[in-house]
XYZ file of C-alpha atoms in Angstrom:
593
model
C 64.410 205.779 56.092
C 67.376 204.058 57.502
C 68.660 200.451 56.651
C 71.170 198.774 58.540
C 74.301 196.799 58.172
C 74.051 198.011 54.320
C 76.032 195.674 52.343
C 77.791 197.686 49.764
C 79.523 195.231 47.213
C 76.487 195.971 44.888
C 77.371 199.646 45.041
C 81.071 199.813 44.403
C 82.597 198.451 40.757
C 84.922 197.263 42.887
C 82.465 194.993 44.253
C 84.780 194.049 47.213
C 83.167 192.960 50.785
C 81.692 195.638 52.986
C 79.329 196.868 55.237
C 77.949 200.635 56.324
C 76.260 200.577 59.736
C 73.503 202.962 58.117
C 72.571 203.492 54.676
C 69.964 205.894 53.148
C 68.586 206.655 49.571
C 67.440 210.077 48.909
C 65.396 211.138 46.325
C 65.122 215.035 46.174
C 66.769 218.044 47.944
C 63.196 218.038 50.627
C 63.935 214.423 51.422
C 67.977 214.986 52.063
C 66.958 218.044 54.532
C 64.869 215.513 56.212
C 67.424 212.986 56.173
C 70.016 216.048 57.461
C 68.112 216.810 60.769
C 68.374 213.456 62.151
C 70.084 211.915 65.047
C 71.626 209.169 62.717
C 73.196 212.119 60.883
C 74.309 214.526 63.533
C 75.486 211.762 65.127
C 78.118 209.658 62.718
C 80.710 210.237 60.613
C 78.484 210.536 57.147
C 80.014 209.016 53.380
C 78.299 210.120 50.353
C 78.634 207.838 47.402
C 77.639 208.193 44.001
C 78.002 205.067 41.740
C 80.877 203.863 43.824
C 83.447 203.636 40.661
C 86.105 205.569 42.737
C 86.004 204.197 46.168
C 88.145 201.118 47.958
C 86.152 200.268 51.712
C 89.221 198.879 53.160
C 87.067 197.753 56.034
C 83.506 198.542 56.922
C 81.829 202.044 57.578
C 80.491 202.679 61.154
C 78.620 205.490 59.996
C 75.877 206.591 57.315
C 76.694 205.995 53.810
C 74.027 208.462 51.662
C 73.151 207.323 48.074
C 71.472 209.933 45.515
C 68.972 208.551 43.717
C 68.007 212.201 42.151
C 67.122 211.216 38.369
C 65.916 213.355 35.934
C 67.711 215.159 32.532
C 66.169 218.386 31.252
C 67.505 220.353 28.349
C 67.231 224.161 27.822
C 67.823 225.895 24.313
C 69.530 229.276 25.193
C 70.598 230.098 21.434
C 71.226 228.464 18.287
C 74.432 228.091 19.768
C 74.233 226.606 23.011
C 72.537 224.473 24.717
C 72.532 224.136 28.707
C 71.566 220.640 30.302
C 70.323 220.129 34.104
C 71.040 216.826 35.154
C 70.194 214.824 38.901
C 73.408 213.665 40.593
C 71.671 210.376 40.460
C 72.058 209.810 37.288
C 73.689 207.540 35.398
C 77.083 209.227 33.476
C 77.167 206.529 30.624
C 73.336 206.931 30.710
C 73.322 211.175 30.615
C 76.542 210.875 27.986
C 74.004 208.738 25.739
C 71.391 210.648 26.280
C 73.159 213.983 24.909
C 74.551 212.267 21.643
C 71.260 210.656 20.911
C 69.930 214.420 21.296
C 72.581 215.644 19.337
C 74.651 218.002 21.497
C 78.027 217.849 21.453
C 80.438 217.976 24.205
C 80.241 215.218 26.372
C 80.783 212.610 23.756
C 84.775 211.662 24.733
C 83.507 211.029 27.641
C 81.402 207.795 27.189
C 81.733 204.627 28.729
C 83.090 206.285 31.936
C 81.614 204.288 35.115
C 79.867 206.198 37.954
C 77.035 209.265 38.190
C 76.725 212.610 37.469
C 77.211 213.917 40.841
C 80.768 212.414 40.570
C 81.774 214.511 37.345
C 82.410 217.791 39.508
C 84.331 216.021 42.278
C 86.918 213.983 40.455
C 86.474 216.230 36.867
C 86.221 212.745 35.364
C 88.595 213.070 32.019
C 88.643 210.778 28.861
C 90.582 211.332 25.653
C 90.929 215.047 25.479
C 88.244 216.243 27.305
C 87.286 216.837 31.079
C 84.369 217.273 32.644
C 85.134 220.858 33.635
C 84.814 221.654 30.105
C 81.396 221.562 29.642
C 80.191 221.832 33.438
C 78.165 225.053 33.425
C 76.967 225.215 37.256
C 76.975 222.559 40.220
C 73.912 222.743 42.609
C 74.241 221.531 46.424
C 73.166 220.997 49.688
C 75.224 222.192 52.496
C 75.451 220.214 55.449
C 76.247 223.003 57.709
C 73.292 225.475 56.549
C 71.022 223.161 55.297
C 70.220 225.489 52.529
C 71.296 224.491 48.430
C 73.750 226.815 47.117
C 74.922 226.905 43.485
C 78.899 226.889 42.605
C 79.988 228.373 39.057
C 82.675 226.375 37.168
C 85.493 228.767 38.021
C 84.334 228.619 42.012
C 85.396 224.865 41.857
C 88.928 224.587 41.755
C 88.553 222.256 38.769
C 92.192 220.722 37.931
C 93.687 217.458 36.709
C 91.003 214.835 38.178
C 90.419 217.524 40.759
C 88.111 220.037 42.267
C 87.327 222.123 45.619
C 84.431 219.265 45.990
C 87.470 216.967 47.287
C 88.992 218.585 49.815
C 87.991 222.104 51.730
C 84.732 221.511 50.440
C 84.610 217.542 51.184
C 82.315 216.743 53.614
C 80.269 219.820 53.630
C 78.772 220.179 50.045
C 76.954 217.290 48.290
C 76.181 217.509 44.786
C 72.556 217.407 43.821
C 72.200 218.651 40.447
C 74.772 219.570 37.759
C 74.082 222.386 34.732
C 76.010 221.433 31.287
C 76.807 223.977 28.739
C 76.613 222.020 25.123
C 76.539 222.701 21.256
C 73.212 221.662 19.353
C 75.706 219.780 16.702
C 76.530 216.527 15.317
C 79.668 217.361 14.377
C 82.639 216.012 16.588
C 85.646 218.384 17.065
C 87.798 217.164 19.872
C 89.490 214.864 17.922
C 93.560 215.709 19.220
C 93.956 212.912 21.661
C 95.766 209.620 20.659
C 93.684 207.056 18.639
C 91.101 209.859 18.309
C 93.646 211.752 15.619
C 93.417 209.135 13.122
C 89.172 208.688 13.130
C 88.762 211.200 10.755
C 91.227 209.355 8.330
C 90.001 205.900 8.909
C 86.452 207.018 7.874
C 87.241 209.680 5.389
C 85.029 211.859 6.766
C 84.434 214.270 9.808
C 83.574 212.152 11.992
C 79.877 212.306 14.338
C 79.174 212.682 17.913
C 77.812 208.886 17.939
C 80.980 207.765 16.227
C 83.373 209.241 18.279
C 81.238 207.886 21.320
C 81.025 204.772 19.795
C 84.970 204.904 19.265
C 85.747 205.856 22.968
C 83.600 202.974 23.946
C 85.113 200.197 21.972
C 88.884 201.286 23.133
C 87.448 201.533 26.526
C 86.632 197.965 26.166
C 89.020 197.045 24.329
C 91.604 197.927 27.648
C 89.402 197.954 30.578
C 87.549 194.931 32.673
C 83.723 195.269 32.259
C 82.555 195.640 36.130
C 79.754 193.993 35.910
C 82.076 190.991 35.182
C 85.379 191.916 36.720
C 85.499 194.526 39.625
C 87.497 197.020 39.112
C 87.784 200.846 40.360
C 89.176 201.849 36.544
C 92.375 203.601 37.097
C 93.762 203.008 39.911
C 96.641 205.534 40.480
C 97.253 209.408 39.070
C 100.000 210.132 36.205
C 102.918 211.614 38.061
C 103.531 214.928 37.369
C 108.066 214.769 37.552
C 110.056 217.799 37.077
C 111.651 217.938 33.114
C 115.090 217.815 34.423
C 114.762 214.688 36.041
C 112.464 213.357 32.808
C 115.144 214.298 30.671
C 118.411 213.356 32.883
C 117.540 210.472 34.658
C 114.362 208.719 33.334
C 115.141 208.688 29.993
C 118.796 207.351 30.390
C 117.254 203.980 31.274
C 114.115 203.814 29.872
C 114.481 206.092 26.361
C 111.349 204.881 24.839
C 108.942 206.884 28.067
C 106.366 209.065 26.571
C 105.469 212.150 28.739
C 102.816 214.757 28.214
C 104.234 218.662 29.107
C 102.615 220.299 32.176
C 104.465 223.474 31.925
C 108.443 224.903 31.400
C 109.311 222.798 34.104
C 107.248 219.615 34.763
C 106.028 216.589 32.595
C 103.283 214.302 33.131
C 104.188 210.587 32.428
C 102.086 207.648 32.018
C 101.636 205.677 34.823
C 100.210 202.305 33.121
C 103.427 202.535 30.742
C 105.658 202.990 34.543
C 103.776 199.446 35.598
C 104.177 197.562 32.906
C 107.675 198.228 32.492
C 108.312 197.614 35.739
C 107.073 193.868 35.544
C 103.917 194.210 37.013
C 101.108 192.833 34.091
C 99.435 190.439 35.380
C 100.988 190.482 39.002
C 98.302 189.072 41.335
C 98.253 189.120 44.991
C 95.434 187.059 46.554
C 92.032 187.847 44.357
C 93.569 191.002 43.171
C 95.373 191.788 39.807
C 97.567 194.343 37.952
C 95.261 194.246 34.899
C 96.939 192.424 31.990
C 95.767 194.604 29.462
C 95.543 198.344 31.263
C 98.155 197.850 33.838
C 96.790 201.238 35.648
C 93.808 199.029 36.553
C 93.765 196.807 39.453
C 91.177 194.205 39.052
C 88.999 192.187 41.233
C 90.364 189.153 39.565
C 87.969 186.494 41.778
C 87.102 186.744 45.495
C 89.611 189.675 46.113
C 89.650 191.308 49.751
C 90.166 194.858 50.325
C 93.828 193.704 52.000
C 94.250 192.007 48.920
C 93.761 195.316 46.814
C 95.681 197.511 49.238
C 99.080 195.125 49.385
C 99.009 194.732 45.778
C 98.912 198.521 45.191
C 101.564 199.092 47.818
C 103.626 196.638 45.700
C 103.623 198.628 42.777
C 104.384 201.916 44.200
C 106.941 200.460 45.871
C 108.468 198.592 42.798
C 107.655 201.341 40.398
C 109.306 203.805 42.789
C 112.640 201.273 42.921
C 112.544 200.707 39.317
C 111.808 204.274 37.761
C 112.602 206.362 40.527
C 108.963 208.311 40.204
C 106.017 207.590 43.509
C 102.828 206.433 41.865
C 99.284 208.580 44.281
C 96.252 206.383 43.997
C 93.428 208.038 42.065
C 90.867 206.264 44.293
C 89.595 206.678 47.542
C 90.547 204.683 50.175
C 87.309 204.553 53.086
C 89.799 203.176 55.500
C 88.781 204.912 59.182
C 91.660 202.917 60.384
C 94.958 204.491 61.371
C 98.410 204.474 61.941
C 100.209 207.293 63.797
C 104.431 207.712 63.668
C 106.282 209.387 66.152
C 109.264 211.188 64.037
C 110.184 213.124 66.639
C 109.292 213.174 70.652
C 112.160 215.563 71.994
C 111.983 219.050 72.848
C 113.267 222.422 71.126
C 116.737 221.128 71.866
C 116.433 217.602 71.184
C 118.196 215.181 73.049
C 121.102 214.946 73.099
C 121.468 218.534 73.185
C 124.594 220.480 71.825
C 127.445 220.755 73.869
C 125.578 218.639 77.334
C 127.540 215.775 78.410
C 124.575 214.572 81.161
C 124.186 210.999 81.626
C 121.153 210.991 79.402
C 122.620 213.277 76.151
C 125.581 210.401 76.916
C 123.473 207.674 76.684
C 123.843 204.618 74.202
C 120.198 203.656 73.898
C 118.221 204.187 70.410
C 115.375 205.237 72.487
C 117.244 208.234 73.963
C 117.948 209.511 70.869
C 115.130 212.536 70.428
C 114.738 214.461 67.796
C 112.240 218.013 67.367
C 108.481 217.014 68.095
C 106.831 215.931 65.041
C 104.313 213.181 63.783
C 102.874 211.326 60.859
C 98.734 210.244 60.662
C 98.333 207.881 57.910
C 94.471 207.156 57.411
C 91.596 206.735 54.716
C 94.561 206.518 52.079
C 96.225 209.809 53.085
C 99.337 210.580 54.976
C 98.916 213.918 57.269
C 102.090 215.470 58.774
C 101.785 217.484 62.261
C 104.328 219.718 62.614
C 107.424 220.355 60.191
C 110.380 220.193 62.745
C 113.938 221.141 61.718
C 115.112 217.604 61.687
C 111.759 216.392 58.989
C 114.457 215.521 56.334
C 116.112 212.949 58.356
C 112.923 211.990 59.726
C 111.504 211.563 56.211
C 114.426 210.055 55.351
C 114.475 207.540 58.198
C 110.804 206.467 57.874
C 110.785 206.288 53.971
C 108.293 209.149 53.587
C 107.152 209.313 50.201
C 103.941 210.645 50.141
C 102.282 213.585 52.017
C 98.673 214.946 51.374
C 99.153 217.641 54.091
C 100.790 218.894 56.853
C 98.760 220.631 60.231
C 100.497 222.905 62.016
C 100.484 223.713 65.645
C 102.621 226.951 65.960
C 105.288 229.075 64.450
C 108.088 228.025 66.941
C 111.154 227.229 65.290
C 111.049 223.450 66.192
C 107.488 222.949 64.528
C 108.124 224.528 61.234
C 112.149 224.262 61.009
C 112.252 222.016 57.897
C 109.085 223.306 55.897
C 111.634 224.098 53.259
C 112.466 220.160 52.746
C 108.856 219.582 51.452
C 109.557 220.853 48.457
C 110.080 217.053 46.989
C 105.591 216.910 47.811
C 105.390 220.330 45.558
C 105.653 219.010 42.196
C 101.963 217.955 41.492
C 100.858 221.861 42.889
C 101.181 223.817 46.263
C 101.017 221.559 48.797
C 98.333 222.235 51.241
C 99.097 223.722 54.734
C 96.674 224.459 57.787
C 97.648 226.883 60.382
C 95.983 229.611 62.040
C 96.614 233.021 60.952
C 99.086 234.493 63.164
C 101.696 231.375 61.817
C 100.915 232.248 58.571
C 101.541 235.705 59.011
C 104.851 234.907 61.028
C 105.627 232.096 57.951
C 104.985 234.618 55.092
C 107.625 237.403 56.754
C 110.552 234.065 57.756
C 110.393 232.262 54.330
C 108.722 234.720 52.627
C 110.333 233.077 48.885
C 107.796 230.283 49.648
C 104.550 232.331 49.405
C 105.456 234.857 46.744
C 103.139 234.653 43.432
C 105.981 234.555 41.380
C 108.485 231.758 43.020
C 112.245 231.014 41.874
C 112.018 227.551 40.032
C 112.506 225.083 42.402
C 111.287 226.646 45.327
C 108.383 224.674 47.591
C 104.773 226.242 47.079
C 102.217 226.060 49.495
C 98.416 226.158 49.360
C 97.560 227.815 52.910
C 94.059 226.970 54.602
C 93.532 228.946 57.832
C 92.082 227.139 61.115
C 89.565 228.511 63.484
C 87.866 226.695 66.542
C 85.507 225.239 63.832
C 86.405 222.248 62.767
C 87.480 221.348 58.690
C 88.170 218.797 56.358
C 91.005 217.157 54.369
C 89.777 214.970 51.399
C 86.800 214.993 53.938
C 88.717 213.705 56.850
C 87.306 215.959 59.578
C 89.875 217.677 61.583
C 89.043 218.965 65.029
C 91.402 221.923 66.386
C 91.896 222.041 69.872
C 93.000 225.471 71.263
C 95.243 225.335 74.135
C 97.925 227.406 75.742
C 101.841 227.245 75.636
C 102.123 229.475 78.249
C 100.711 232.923 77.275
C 100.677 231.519 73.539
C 97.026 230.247 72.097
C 98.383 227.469 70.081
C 96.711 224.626 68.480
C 95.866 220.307 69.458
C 94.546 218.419 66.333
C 92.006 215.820 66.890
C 91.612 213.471 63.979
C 88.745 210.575 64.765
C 89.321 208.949 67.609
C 93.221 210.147 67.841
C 94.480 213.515 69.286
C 97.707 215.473 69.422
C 98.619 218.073 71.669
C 102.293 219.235 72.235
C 103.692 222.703 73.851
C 100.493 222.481 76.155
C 100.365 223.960 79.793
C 96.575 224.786 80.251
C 93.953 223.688 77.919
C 90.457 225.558 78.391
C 87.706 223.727 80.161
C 85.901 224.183 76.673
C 88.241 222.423 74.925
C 88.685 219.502 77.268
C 85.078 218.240 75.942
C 86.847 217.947 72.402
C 88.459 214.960 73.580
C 86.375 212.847 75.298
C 85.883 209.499 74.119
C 89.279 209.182 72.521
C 91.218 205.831 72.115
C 94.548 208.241 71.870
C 95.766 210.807 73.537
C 99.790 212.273 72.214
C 100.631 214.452 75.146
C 103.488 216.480 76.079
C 105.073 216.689 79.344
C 108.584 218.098 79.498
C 110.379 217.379 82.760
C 109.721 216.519 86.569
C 110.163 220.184 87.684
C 107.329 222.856 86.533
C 108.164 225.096 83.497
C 105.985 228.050 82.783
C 104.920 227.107 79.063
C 104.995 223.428 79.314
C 103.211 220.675 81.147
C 105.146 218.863 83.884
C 105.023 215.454 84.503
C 102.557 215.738 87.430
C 100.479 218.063 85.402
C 100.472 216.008 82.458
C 98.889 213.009 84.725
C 95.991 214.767 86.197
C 95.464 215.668 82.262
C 95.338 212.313 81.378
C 93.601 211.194 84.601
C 90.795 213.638 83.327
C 90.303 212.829 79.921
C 90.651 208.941 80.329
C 91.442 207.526 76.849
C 91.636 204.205 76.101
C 95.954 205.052 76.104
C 97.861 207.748 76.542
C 101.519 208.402 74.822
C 104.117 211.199 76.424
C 106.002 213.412 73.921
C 108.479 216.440 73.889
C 110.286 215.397 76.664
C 113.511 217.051 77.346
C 117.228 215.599 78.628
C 115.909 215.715 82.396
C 113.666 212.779 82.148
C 115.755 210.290 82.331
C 116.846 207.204 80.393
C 113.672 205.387 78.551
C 113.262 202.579 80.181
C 112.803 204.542 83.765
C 109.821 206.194 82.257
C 108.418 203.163 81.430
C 105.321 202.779 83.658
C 105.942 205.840 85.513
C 102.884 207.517 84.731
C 100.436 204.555 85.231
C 98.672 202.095 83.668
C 97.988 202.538 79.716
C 100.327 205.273 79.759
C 103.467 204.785 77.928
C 106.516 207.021 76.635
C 107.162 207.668 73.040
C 110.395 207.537 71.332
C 111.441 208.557 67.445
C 109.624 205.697 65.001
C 107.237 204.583 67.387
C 104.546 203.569 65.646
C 100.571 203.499 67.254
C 97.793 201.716 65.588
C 94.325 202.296 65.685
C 91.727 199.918 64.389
């Protein structure tokens, strides 16, 4: 059932270098359930993959990668009108796309030549010239991983939006696409004809054009700009069209670059072409090892010739980085890193007060040493692609601004004191694409809702950050199906929240942690750890406390955080609290391989 050491370069259009520790096929829902009730599932961190035209390994999986390899195309003729079409996740898209022109239904016809499988159409709502998949996806049928029963998802239970659904983040990880229903027309006729070169079809043939000639169309421009993967790996597009705000369209972008198309969003935001940012920021042809900005679709990076993963990865990094210097706008890849590896930054590792505090004059709030300088507890996860912000403390712009944070997919929250969610106002920069995506338990939302109440009100001033709350409970829940553990412990009489992500965990404000929870973080290579002074405190964990913690738990290393102006200078903690034990301080940055 299982192979292993699964080389995946066949199964990516990348076709990049990379292994899975365990691989399975599946071929029906009976055979996943079997698959599902195994050790070599409970056990690892599972990947599902469909035809693997969205996905960048960055290193290899130690875990099971699952494959459908559920076939099968069956029409159903409700009307004269309308036509619904069941398809297997396994299938094909350019193969299900051919199959409904050559059946003439219309629909799905703009969308030809797009790489991948059927199951993938729901998560990413895979887009082409006018049309997305979410316009002619009737149902979605799964398999949940939690229940092990198949549940079926109407379109408007998806969250379908711009190369977007539910299926990629709360419900990442949990739901895997095993069928998909299609709602069609029994015509010939083509009539989604208002996107770019499409407009001009109906001229150049002088007639209406057909379903087959519009697919036949899409295909030869497809080809016409994008490497074939068979020959030249290549993910297709590599990064999203950033969504900017008009004003700065209109006041700042088009003073130096007057010729920039955008597409409107709404009253307030534009959507601009990222290719068209690339290329006029230099990039064609740019290579970096085996890797290449695409000469003639400069959203493409292409496996030019023996490309690495670290080859893809610091060529993409180049053009966000140029593209942000040159045009002022941060490009979001479109695919998905698998990149378990991780780096954590320590923005801030002092207490409520920071250090120095207001108005002290002790030796430490006098000292000269970087080190000493502490600002409100706060950290930054970067992993699999995303960057995940714990805590929003009141000093997150100068943090931000410090660390050259330009990109957040989230931010965790561990409780509604001031110094955790001070600055949640200065996200609004990460609220242009949508509400940005919070997690919290439900008492901080409640608290957050009353304090900044403008930020959660259906109608919002112009301007002002949205946010997309999820609440937390002991169970533990996904982001872009990264699974995030919650670990409940106490800040004095307070239940407050830990986060354990993979083999890293964060726990600040702690003085007792339940003998339940402890088991959460066994086996970790991490451990961020608060301990506030020498002396006991009532809420927070003393040095000596924090010790027989770590003592406990025994990971691999452990770092100290939220330490007030009692501790001393930074070097005398060094070593204080034993081997593999070490103190933080603001940009200190901890990798994990």
């Amino acid at each position: 059932m299982f192979e292993l050491d699964k080389d995946l370069s066949p199964l990516t259009t990348f076709g990049l270098p990379a292994k899975a520790s365990l691989f399975a096929e599946y071929s029906s829902e009976k055979e996943l359930l079997r698959i599902s009730r195994t050790d070599e599932f409970i056990n690892n961190e599972v990947l599902h993959i469909g035809g693997g035209s969205n996905l960048l390994f960055v290193n290899d999986f130690n875990g099971l990668v699952l494959h459908s390899a559920i076939k099968g195309i069956t029409r159903y003729d409700k009307n004269q009108n309308t036509v619904f079409v069941i398809a297997g996740a396994g299938v094909k898209w350019t193969d299900f796309v051919e199959w409904c022109v050559d059946s003439g239904l219309a629909g799905a016809e703009n969308l030809a030549g797009i790489p991948g499988e059927v199951g993938a159409a729901p998560v990413q709502n895979v887009g082409a010239y006018g049309v997305e998949a979410k316009d002619i996806i009737h149902h979605v049928r799964c398999f949940d991983t939690l229940t092990r029963k198949t549940v079926v998802f109407k379109n408007e239970d998806c969250g379908f939006g711009y190369r977007d659904s539910r299926f990629k983040h709360e419900w990442k990880g949990r739901y895997i696409v095993t069928q998909v229903s299609f709602l069609l027309s029994p015509t010939t006729e083509a009539s989604n004809l208002d996107y770019g070169p499409l407009k001009s079809l109906s001229e150049r043939l002088g007639h209406t054009p057909t379903i087959r000639e519009v697919a036949d169309e899409v295909v030869a421009i497809r080809n016409s700009k994008l490497p074939d993967p068979a020959i030249t790996g290549s993910a297709g597009s590599f990064f999203k069209n950033p969504v900017v705000s008009r004003y700065f369209y209109e006041e700042e972008m088009l003073a130096s670059n007057p010729d920039i198309p955008c597409y409107p969003i709404d009253d307030h935001h534009v959507k601009v072409p990222a290719g068209w940012l690339i290329e006029h920021s230099g990039l064609k042809g740019l290579r970096i090892g085996g890797a290449e900005v695409y000469p003639k679709q400069c959203l493409v990076i292409a496996n030019a010739g023996g490309a690495s993963p670290n080859d893809v990865t610091t060529l993409a990094d180049r053009v966000i980085e140029t593209v942000r210097r040159k045009m002022g706008v941060t490009l979001h890849p479109e695919v998905n890193y698998i990149d378990p590896s991780m780096e954590i930054t320590i923005l801030g590792s002092g207490t409520s007060k920071g250090v120095p505090e207001v108005g002290c004059s002790c030796r430490l709030c006098r000292s000269p040493y970087m080190k000493d300088k502490r600002l409100r507890a706060s950290a930054l996860v970067k992993t699999h692609g995303m960057q995940i912000l714990i805590d929003v403390s009141p000093d997150f712009r100068t943090q931000a601004l410090s660390n050259g944070i330009f990109q957040l997919d989230a931010a965790l929250i561990t409780h509604s004191h001031y110094d955790h969610v001070g600055g949640i106002d200065d996200l609004r920069p990460f609220c242009a694409e949508g509400d940005f995506p919070l997690f919290m338990k439900k008492d901080v939302l409640d608290d957050l809702t009353h304090r900044i109440d403008y930020c959660f009100r259906p109608q919002r001033y112009p301007g002002v950050p949205g946010f997309a709350p999820s609440l937390v409970s002991d169970a533990p829940f996904y982001i872009n199906g990264l699974k995030i553990i919650p670990i409940n412990v106490m800040h004095g009489n307070l239940p407050i929240l830990g986060y354990r992500i993979g083999d890293f965990a964060y726990i600040t404000d702690a003085k007792t942690i339940p003998e339940e929870e402890i088991e959460k973080l066994i086996g970790l290579k991490v451990l961020v750890i608060n301990a506030l002074r020498e002396r006991p405190h009532f809420a927070h964990m003393s040095f000596d406390e924090t010790r027989a913690f770590i003592k406990k738990i025994k990971p691999e290393e452990a770092y100290i955080t939220h330490f007030n102006h009692e501790v001393g200078y930074h070097h005398e903690l060094e070593g204080m609290f034993g081997p593999h034990v070490h103190p933080c301080y603001d940009g200190l940055k901890i990798r994990i391989e």
